[in-house]
Each structure stands twice: as structure tokens, then as C-alpha cells.
PDB file of C-alpha atoms and ligand atoms in Angstrom:
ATOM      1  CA  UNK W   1       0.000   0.000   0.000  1.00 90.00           C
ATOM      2  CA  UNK W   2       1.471   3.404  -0.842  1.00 98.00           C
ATOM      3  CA  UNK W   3       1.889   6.615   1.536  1.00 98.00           C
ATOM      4  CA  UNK W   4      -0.256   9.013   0.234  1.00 98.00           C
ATOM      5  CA  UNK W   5       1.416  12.378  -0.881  1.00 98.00           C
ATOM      6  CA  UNK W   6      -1.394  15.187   0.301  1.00 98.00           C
ATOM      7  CA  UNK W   7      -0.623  18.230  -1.567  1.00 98.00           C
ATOM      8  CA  UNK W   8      -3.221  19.627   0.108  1.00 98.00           C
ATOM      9  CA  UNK W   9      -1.880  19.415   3.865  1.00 98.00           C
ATOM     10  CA  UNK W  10       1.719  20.501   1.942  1.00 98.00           C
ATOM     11  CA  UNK W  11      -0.226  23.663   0.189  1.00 98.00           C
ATOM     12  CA  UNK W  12      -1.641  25.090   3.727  1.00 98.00           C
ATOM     13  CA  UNK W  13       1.803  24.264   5.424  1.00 98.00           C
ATOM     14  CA  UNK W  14       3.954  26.677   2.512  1.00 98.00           C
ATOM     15  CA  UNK W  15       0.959  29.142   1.965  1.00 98.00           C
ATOM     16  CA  UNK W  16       1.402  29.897   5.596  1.00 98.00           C
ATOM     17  CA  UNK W  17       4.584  30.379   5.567  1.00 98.00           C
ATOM     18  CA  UNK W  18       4.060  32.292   2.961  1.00 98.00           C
ATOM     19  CA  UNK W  19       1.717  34.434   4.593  1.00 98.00           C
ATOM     20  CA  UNK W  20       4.148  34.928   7.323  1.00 98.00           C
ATOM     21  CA  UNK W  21       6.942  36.328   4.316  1.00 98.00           C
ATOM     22  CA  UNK W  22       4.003  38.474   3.143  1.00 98.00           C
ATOM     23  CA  UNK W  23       3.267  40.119   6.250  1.00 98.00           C
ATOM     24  CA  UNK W  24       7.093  41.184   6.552  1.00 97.00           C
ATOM     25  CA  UNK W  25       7.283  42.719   3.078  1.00 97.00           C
ATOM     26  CA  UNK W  26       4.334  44.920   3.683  1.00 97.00           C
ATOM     27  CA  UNK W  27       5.770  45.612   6.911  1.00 97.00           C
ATOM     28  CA  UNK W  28       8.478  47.407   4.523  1.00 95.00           C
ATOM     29  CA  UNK W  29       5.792  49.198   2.665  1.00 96.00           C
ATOM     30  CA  UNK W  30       5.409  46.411  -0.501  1.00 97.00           C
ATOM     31  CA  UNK W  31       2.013  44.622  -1.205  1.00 98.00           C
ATOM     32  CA  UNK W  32       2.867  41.585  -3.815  1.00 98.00           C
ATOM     33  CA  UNK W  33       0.202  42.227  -6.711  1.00 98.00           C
ATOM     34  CA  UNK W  34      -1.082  39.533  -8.975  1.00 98.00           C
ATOM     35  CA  UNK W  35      -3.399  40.074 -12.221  1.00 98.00           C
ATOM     36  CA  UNK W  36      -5.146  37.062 -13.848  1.00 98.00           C
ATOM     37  CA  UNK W  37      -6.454  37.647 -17.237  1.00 98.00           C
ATOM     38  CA  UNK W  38      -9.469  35.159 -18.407  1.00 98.00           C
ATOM     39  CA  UNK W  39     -10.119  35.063 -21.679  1.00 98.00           C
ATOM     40  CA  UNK W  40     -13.705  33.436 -22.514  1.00 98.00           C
ATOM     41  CA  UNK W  41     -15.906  30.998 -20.783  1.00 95.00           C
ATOM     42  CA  UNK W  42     -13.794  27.677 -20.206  1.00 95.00           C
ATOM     43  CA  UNK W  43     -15.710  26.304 -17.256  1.00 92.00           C
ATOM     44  CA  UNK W  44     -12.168  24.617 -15.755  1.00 91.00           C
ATOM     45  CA  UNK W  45     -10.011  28.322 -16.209  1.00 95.00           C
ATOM     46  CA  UNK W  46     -12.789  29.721 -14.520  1.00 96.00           C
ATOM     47  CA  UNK W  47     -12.576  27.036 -11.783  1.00 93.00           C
ATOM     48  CA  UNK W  48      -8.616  28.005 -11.548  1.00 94.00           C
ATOM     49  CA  UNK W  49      -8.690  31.819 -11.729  1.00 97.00           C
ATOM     50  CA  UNK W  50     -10.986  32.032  -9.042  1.00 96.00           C
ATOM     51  CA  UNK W  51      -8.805  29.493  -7.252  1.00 96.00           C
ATOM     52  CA  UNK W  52      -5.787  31.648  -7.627  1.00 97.00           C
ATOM     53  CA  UNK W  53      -7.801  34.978  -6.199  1.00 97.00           C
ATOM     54  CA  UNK W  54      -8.943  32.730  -3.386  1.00 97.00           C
ATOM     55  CA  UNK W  55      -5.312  32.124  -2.659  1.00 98.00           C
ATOM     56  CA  UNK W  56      -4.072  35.956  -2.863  1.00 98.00           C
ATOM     57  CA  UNK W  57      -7.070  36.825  -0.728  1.00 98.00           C
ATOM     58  CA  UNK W  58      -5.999  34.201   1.810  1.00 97.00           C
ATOM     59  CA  UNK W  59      -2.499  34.920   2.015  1.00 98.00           C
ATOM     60  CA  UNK W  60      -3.086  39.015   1.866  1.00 98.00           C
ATOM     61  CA  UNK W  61      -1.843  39.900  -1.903  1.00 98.00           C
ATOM     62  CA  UNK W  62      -3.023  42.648  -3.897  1.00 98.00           C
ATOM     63  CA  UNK W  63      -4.955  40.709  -7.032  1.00 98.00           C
ATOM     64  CA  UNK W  64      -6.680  42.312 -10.305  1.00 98.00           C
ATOM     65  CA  UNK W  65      -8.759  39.840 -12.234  1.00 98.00           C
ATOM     66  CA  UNK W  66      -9.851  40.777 -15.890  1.00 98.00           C
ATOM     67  CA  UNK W  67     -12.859  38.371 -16.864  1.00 98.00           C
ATOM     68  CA  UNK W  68     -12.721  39.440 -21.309  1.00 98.00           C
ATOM     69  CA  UNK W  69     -14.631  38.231 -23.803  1.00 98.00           C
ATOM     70  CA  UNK W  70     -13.911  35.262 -26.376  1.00 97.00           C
ATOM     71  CA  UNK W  71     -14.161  38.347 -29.355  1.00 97.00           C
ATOM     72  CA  UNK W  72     -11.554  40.174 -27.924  1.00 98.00           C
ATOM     73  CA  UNK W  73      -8.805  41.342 -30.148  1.00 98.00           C
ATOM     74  CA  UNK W  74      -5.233  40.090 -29.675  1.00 98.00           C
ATOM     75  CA  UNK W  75      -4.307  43.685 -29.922  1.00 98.00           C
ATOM     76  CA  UNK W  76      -6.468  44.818 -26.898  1.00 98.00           C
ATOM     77  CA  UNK W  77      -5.305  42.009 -24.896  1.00 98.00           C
ATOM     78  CA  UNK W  78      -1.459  43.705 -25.845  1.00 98.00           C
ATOM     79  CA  UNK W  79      -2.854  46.695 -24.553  1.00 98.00           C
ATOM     80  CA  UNK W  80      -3.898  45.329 -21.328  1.00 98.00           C
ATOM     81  CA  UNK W  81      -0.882  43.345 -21.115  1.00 98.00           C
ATOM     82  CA  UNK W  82       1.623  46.492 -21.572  1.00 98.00           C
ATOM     83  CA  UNK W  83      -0.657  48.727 -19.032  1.00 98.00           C
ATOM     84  CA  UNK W  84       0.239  45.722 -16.466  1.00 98.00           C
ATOM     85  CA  UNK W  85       3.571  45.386 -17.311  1.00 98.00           C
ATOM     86  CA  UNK W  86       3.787  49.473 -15.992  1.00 98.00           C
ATOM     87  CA  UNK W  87       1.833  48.508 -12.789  1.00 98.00           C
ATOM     88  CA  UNK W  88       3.544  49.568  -9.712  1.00 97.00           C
ATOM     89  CA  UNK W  89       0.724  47.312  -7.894  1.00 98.00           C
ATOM     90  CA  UNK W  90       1.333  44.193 -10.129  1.00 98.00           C
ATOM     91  CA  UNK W  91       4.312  42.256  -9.638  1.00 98.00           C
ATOM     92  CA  UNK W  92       3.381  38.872 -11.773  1.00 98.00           C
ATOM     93  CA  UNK W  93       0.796  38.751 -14.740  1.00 98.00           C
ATOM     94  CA  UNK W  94      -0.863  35.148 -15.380  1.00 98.00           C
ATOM     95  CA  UNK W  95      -3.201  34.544 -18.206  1.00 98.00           C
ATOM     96  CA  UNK W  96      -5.012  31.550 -18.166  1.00 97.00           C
ATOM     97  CA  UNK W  97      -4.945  28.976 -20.696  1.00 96.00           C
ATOM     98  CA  UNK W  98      -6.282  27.967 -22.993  1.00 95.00           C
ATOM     99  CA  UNK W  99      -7.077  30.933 -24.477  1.00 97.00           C
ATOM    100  CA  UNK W 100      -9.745  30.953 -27.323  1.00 97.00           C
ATOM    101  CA  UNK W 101      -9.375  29.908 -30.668  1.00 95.00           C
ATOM    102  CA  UNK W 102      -7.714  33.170 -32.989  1.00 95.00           C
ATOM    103  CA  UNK W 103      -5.611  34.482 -29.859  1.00 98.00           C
ATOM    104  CA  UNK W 104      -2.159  33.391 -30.514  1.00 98.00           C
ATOM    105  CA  UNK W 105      -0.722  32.323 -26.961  1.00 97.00           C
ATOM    106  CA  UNK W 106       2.542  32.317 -27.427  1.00 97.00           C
ATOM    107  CA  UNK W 107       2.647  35.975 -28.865  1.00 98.00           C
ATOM    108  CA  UNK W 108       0.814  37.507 -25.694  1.00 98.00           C
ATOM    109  CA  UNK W 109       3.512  35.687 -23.411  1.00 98.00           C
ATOM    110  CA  UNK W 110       6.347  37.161 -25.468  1.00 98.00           C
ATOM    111  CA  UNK W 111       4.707  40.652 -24.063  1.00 98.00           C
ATOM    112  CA  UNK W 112       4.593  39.742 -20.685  1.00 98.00           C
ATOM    113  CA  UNK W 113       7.741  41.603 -18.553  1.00 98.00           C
ATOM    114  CA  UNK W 114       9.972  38.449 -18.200  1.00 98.00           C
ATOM    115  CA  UNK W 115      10.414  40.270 -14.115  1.00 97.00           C
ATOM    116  CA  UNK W 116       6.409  39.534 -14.269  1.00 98.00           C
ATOM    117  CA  UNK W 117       6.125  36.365 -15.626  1.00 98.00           C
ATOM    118  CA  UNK W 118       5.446  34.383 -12.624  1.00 98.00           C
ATOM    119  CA  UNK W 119       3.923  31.530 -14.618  1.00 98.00           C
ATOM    120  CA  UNK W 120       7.693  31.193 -15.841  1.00 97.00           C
ATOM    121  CA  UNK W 121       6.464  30.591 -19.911  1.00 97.00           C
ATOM    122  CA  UNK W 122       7.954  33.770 -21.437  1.00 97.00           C
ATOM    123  CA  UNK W 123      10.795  32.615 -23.659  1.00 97.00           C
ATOM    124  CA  UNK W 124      13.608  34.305 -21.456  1.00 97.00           C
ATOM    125  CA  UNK W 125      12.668  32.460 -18.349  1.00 97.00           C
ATOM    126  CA  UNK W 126      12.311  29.086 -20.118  1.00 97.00           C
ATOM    127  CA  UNK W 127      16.071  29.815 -21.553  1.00 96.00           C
ATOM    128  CA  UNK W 128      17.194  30.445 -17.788  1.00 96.00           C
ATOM    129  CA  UNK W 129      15.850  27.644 -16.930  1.00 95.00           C
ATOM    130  CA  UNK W 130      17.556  25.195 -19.495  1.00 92.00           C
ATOM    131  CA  UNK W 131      20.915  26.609 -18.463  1.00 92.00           C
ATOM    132  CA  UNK W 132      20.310  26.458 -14.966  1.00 88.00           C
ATOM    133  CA  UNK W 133      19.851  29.751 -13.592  1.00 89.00           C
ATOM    134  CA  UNK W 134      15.828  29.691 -12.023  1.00 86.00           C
ATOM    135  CA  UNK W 135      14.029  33.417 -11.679  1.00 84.00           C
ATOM    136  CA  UNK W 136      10.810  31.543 -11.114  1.00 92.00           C
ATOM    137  CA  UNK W 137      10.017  27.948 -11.502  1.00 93.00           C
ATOM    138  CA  UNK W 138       7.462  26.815 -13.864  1.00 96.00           C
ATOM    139  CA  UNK W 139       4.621  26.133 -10.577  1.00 98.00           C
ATOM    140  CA  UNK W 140       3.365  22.869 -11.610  1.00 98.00           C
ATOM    141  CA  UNK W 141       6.969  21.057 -12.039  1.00 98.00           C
ATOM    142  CA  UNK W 142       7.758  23.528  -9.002  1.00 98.00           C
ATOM    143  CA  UNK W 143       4.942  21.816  -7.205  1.00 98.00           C
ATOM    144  CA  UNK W 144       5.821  18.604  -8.437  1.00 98.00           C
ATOM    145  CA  UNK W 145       9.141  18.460  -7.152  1.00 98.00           C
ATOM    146  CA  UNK W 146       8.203  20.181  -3.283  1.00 98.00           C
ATOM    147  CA  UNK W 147       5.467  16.532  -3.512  1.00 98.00           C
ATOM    148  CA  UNK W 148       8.624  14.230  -4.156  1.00 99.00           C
ATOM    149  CA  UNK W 149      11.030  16.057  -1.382  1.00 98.00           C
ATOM    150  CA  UNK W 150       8.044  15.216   1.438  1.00 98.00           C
ATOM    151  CA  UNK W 151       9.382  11.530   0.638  1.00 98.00           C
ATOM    152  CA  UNK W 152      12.592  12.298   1.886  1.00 98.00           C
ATOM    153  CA  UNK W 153      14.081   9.955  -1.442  1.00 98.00           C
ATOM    154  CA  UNK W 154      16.767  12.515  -3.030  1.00 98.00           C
ATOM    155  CA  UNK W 155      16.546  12.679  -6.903  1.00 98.00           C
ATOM    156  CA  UNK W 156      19.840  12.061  -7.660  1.00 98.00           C
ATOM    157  CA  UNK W 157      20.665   8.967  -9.748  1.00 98.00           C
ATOM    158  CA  UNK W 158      16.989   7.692  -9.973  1.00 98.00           C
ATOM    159  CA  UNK W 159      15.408   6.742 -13.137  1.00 99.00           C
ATOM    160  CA  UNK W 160      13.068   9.461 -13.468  1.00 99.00           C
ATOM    161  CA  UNK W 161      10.095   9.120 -16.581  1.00 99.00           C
ATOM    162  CA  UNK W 162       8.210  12.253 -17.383  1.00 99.00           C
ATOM    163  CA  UNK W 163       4.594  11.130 -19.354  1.00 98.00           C
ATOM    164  CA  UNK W 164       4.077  14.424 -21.191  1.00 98.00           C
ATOM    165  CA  UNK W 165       6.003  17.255 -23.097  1.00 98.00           C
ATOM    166  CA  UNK W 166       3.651  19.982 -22.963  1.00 97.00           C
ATOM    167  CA  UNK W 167       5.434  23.140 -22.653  1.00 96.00           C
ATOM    168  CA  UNK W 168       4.025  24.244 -19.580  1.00 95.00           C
ATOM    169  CA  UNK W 169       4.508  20.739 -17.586  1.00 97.00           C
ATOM    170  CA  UNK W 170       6.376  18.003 -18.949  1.00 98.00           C
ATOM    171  CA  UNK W 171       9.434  19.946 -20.872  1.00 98.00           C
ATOM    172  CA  UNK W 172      10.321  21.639 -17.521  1.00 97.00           C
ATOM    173  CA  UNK W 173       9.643  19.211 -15.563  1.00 98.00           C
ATOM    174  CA  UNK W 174      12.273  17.155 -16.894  1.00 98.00           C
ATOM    175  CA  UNK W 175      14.223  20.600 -16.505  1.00 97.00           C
ATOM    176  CA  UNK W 176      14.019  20.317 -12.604  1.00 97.00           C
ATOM    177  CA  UNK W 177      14.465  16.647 -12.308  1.00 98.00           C
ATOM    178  CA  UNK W 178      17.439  17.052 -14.138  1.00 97.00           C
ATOM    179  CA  UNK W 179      18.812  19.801 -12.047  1.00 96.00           C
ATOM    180  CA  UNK W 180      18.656  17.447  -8.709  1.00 97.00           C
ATOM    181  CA  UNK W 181      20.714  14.975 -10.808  1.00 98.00           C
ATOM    182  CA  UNK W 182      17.794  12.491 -11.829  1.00 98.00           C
ATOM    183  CA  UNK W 183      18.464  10.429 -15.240  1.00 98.00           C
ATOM    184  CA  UNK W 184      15.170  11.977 -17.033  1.00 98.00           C
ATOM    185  CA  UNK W 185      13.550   9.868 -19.877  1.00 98.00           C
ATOM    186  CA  UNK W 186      10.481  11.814 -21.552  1.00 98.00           C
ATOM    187  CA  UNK W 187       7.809   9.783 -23.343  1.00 98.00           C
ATOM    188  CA  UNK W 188       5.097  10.800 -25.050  1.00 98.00           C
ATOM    189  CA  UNK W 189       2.139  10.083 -27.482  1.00 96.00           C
ATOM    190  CA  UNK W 190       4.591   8.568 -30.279  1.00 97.00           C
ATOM    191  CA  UNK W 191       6.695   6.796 -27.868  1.00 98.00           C
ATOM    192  CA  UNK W 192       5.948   2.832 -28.361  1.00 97.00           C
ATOM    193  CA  UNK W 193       5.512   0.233 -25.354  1.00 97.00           C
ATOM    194  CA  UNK W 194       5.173   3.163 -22.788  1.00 98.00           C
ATOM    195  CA  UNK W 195       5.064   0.648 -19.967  1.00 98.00           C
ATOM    196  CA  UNK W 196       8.973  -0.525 -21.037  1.00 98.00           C
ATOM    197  CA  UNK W 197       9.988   2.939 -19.651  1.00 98.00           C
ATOM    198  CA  UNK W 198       7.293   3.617 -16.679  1.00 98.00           C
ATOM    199  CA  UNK W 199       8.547   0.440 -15.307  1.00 98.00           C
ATOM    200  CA  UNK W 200      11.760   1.127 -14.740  1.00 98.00           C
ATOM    201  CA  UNK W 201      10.593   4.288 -13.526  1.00 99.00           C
ATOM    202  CA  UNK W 202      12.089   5.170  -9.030  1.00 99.00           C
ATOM    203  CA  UNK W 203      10.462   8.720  -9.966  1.00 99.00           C
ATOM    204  CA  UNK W 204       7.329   8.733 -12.178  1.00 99.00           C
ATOM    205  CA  UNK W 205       5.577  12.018 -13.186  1.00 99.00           C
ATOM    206  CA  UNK W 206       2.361  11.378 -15.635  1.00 98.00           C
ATOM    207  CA  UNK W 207       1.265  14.857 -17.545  1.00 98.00           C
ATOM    208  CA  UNK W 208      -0.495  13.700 -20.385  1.00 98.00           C
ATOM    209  CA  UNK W 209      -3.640  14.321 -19.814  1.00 96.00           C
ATOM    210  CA  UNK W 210      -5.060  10.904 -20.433  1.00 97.00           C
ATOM    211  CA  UNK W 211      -7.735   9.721 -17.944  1.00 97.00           C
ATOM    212  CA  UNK W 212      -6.185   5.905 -16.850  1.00 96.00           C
ATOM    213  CA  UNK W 213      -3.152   6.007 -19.104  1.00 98.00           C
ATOM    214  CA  UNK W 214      -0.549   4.319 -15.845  1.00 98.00           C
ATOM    215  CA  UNK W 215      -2.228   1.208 -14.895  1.00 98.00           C
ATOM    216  CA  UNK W 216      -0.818  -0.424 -11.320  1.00 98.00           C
ATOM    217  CA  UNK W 217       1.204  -2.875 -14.229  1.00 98.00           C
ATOM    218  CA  UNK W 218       2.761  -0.253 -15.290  1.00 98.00           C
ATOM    219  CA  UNK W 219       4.454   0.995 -12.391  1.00 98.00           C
ATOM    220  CA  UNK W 220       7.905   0.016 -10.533  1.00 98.00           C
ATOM    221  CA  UNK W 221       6.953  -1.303  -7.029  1.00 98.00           C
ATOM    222  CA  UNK W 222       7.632   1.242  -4.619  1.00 98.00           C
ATOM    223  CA  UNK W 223       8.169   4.148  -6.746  1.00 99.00           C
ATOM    224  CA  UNK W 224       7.137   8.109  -6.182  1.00 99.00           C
ATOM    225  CA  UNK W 225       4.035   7.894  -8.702  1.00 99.00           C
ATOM    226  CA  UNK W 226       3.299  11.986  -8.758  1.00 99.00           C
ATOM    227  CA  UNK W 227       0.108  12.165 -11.162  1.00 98.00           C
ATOM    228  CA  UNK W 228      -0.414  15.628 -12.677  1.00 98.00           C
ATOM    229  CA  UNK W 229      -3.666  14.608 -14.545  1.00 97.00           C
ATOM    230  CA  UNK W 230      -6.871  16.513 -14.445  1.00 94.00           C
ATOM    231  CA  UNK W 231      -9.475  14.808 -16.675  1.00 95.00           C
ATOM    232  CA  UNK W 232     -12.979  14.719 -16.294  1.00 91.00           C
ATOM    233  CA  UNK W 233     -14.332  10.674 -16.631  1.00 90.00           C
ATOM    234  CA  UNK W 234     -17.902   9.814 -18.152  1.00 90.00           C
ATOM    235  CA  UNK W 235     -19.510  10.313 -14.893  1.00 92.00           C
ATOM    236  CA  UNK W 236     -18.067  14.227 -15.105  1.00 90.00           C
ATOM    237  CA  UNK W 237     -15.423  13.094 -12.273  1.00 93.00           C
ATOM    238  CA  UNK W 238     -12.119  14.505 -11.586  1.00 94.00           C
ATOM    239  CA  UNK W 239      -9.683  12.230 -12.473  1.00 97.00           C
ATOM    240  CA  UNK W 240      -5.433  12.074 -13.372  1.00 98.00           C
ATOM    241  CA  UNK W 241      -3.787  10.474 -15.972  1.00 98.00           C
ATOM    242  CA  UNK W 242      -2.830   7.135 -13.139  1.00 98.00           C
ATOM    243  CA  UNK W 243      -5.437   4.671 -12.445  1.00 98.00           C
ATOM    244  CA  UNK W 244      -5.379   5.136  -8.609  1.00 98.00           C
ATOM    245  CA  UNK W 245      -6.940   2.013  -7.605  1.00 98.00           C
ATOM    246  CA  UNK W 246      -4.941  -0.214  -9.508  1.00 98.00           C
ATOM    247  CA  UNK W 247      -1.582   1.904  -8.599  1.00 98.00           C
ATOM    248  CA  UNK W 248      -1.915   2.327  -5.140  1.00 98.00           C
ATOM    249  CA  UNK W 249      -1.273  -0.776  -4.099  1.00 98.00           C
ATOM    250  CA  UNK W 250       2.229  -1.256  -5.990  1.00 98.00           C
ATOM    251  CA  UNK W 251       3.473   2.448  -5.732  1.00 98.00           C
ATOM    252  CA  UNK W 252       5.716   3.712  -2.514  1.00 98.00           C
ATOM    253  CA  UNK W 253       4.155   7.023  -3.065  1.00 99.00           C
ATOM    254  CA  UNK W 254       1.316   8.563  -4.601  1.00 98.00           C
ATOM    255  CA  UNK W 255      -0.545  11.832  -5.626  1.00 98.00           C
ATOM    256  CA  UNK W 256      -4.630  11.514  -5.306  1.00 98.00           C
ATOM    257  CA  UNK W 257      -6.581  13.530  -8.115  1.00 98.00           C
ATOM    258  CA  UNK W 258      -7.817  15.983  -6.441  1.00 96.00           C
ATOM    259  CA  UNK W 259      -5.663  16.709  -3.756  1.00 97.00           C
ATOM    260  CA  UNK W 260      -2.821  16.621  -4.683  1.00 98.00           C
ATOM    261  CA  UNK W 261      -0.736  18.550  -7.750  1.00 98.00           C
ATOM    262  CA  UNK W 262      -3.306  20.827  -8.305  1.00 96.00           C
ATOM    263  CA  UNK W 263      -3.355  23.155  -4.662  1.00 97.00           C
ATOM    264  CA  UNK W 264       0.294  23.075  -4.857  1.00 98.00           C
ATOM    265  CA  UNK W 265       0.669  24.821  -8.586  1.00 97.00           C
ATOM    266  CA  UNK W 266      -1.588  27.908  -7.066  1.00 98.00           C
ATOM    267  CA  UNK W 267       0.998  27.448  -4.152  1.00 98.00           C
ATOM    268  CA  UNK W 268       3.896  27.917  -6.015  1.00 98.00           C
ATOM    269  CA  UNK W 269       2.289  30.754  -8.422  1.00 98.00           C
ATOM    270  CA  UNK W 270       1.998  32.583  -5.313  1.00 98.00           C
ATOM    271  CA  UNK W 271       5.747  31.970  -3.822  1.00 98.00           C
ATOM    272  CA  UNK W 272       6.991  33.376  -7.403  1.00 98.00           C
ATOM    273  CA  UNK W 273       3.945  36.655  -6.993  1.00 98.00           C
ATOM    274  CA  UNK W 274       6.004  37.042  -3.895  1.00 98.00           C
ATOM    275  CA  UNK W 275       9.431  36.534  -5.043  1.00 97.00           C
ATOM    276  CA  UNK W 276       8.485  39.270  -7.520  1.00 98.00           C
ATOM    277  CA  UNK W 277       7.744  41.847  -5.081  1.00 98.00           C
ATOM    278  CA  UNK W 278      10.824  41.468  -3.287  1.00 96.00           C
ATOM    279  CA  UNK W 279      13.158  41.902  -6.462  1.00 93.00           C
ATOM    280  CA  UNK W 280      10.889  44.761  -7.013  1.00 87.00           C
ATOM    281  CA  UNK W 281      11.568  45.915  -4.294  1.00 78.00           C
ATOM    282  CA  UNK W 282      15.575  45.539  -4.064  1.00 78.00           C
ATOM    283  CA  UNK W 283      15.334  47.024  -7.574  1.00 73.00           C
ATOM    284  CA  UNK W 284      14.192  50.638  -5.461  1.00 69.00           C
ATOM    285  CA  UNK W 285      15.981  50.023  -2.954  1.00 62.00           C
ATOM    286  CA  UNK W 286      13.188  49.381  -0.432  1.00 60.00           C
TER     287      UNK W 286
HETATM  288  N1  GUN Q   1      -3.573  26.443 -17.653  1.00 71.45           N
HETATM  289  C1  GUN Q   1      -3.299  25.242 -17.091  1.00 71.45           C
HETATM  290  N2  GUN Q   1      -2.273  25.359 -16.217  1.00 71.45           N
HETATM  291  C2  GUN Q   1      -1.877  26.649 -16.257  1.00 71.45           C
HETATM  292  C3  GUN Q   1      -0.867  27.377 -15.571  1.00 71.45           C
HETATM  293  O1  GUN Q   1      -0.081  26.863 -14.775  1.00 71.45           O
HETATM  294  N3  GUN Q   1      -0.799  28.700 -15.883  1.00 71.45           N
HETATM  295  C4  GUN Q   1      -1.622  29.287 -16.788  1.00 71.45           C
HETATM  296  N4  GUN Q   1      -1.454  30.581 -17.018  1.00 71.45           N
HETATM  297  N5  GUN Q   1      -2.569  28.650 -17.419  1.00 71.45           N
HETATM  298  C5  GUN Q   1      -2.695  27.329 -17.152  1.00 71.45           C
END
């Protein structure tokens, strides 16, 4: 039977510490500032955004959320974008995706202030983090990685497998893994026999966003099995990309969807919000 990873109890634990940082910056006279920009009706980014103003609220940051419309233009959305950038209140800018069909993604991140990306997906901060040299983390690999330290297994020299190589989770991911000296295999869609690699797997991180893909079969006995999934089954249910029931029982560790990835990448969008103010304000000299 595997120890059960809560990122839950580990979210309340670092957001009050957090909380405690907080309080001492605006002791100096700094709020940390966060704007989320939603564009459209998604029902899950609206689930998330109000999430991550939940979390600001709770741990006393500054927030602005902009709720626009599907038909906005990309150009308007630069607009917005540059009028952040010049905040003095706003030290990180998220916006939510998936953003609707027409809006090119990538382009609006290239406008962010890399000093204000706190989602870490501007270009510059994805470079730093390749060579080593981490601004912000990417929060869900952030939060990933905070999930396997609670084991108290170091990283180094484990076969770690990364099931996903989405830009915003499984590319960085294998980023940090590598950084704590893991030997990082990423598979993906085209990669045949998946379970040849998952097996062999100390350190297994599933972001593919396939409800069921890691079956308990699939899975080295005793292994950290961190599932980053969030897929809705037929009965509407929140489920990851790991089969729990049929995991559980070989894994040494495991993540529950919900519960467990998910609070910790608001978490760690909030330590980089307040990691942001703080070089913000060493930048005036505050
Ligand atoms: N959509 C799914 N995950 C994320 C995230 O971490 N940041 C943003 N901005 N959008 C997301």
C-alpha cells in the first residue's frame, strides 16, 4: 500500500509560511500584486482563476482579475498586457490557458515583462531555466518536485520518466528533475511500449492528460508515482492520468486527483507573486 502524498496538507503548510513572508514585506511598505487575465468561458479556467484569487485573498496579496470576452482582439489584450507590465501594484501577470481559438498564446507571453512572468512561460525564463539559472520555476513542475522532497528519497541517480512534453509541464519538468541529478527519460504520445519505460521508472511524473493512461502494471513497485492529470471521466469526475486504484497498491508514493498537484501549482504561483515583489523591491531600494 502506498503513503499518500497530500498536496493539500503541503499547500496550507507553505501558503502559511508564505503568509508569514508576506506580512514582513508589507511591513516594509510592498504589497505583492497579482493580475489574472481570463479570456472566454472555459468552465475549468474559470474554476482556476478564481482558485488563484482565493489564494491571494488568503495569504493578503493585492490581485486584479480581468474576466474578457472570447471576441476580444489580440491587440487589446497587448494593450492590457503592456498597461500591467507598468503597474507599480502588479508584480506577476498570469493569463489563463487555454485561451480561445484566434488568440495566438505564445505571442501575448512574449509581451509579458519576463520580471512579471510568474507563470515562468515567457521565452527568457524558459532559456534560464535550461541553463540552470531559475528566476521563477514553472509552478506545476515547481509543485511537483516540493510533492517528491516530502518523501525524503533525493533525486539524484533515480530513473526518473516524465509522461508528457507539454510546454508548460512536462518539458520543464524534466528541466528540474534534471537539475537534482535524476536520469530523465520523456515519453510521449509517439513513444511505443510506454510501460517498457514507466517500469523502470524510481520517480514517475504522468502529464499527459489521459484519464487511466498508468495502470498499477505499469508501475515500478515502490516508486514516487506523482500524477499531474486533471481529466474529467464519463460520470463528469475529476480524475489524473494514473489509475489510482490499480496503482496504489504497488506504488511507494502517490498523488490523489484531487488533492494533490493541483493546490500546490496555485501554491507555487503565489511563492513566485512574492518573489516578484521582493526583487521589485531591491530594484528601489526598499
Ligand atoms: N492552464 C493550465 N495550467 C496553467 C498554468 O499553470 N498557468 C496558466 N497561465 N494557465 C494554465
Amino acid at each position: 500500500m502506498a503513503e499518500i502524498i497530500s498536496g493539500t496538507a503541503l499547500s496550507a503548510t507553505i501558503r502559511s509560511e508564505l503568509k508569514c513572508e508576506t506580512d514582513k514585506l508589507k511591513a516594509q511598505g510592498i504589497v505583492p500584486g497579482l493580475a489574472v487575465v481570463l479570456v472566454g468561458e472555459d468552465p475549468a479556467s474559470k474554476v482556476y482563476v478564481r482558485n488563484k484569487t482565493k489564494a491571494c485573498e488568503e495569504i493578503g496579496f493585492y490581485h486584479e482579475q480581468y474576466n474578457l470576452p472570447a471576441t476580444i482582439t489580440e491587440h487589446e489584450i497587448l494593450d492590457l498586457v503592456d498597461t500591467l507590465n507598468h503597474s507599480d501594484k502588479i508584480h506577476g501577470i498570469l493569463i489563463q490557458a487555454p485561451l480561445p481559438k484566434g488568440l495566438d498564446f505564445k505571442n501575448i507571453i512574449n509581451h509579458i515583462s519576463p520580471e512579471k512572468d510568474v507563470d515562468a512561460f515567457h521565452p527568457v525564463n524558459v532559456g534560464k531555466i535550461t541553463i540552470g539559472d531559475f528566476d521563477f520555476l514553472p509552478c506545476t513542475p515547481a509543485g511537483v518536485m516540493e510533492l517528491i522532497h516530502t518523501t525524503g528519497i533525493s533525486v539524484e541517480g533515480k530513473n526518473c520518466v516524465v509522461v508528457g512534453r507539454s510546454n508548460i509541464v512536462g518539458k520543464p519538468q524534466a528541466m528540474l528533475l534534471l537539475k537534482e541529478n535524476g536520469t530523465v527519460t520523456i515519453c510521449h504520445s509517439k513513444t511505443p511500449d510506454l510501460a517498457q519505460f514507466t517500469k523502470n521508472a524510481d520517480i514517475l511524473v504522468a502529464a499527459a492528460g489521459k484519464a487511466g493512461l498508468i495502470r498499477g502494471d505499469m508501475i515500478k513497485p515502490g516508486s514516487i508515482v506523482i500524477d499531474v492529470g486533471m481529466n474529467r471521466n464519463e460520470e463528469g469526475k475529476l480524475v489524473g492520468d494514473v489509475d489510482f486504484a490499480s496503482a496504489e497498491p504497488v506504488a511507494g508514493f502517490i498523488t490523489p486527483v484531487p488533492g494533490g498537484v493541483g493546490p500546490m501549482t496555485i501554491t507555487m504561483l503565489m511563492k513566485n507573486t512574492l518573489r516578484s515583489a521582493r526583487n521589485h523591491g531591491k530594484n528601489k531600494n526598499l
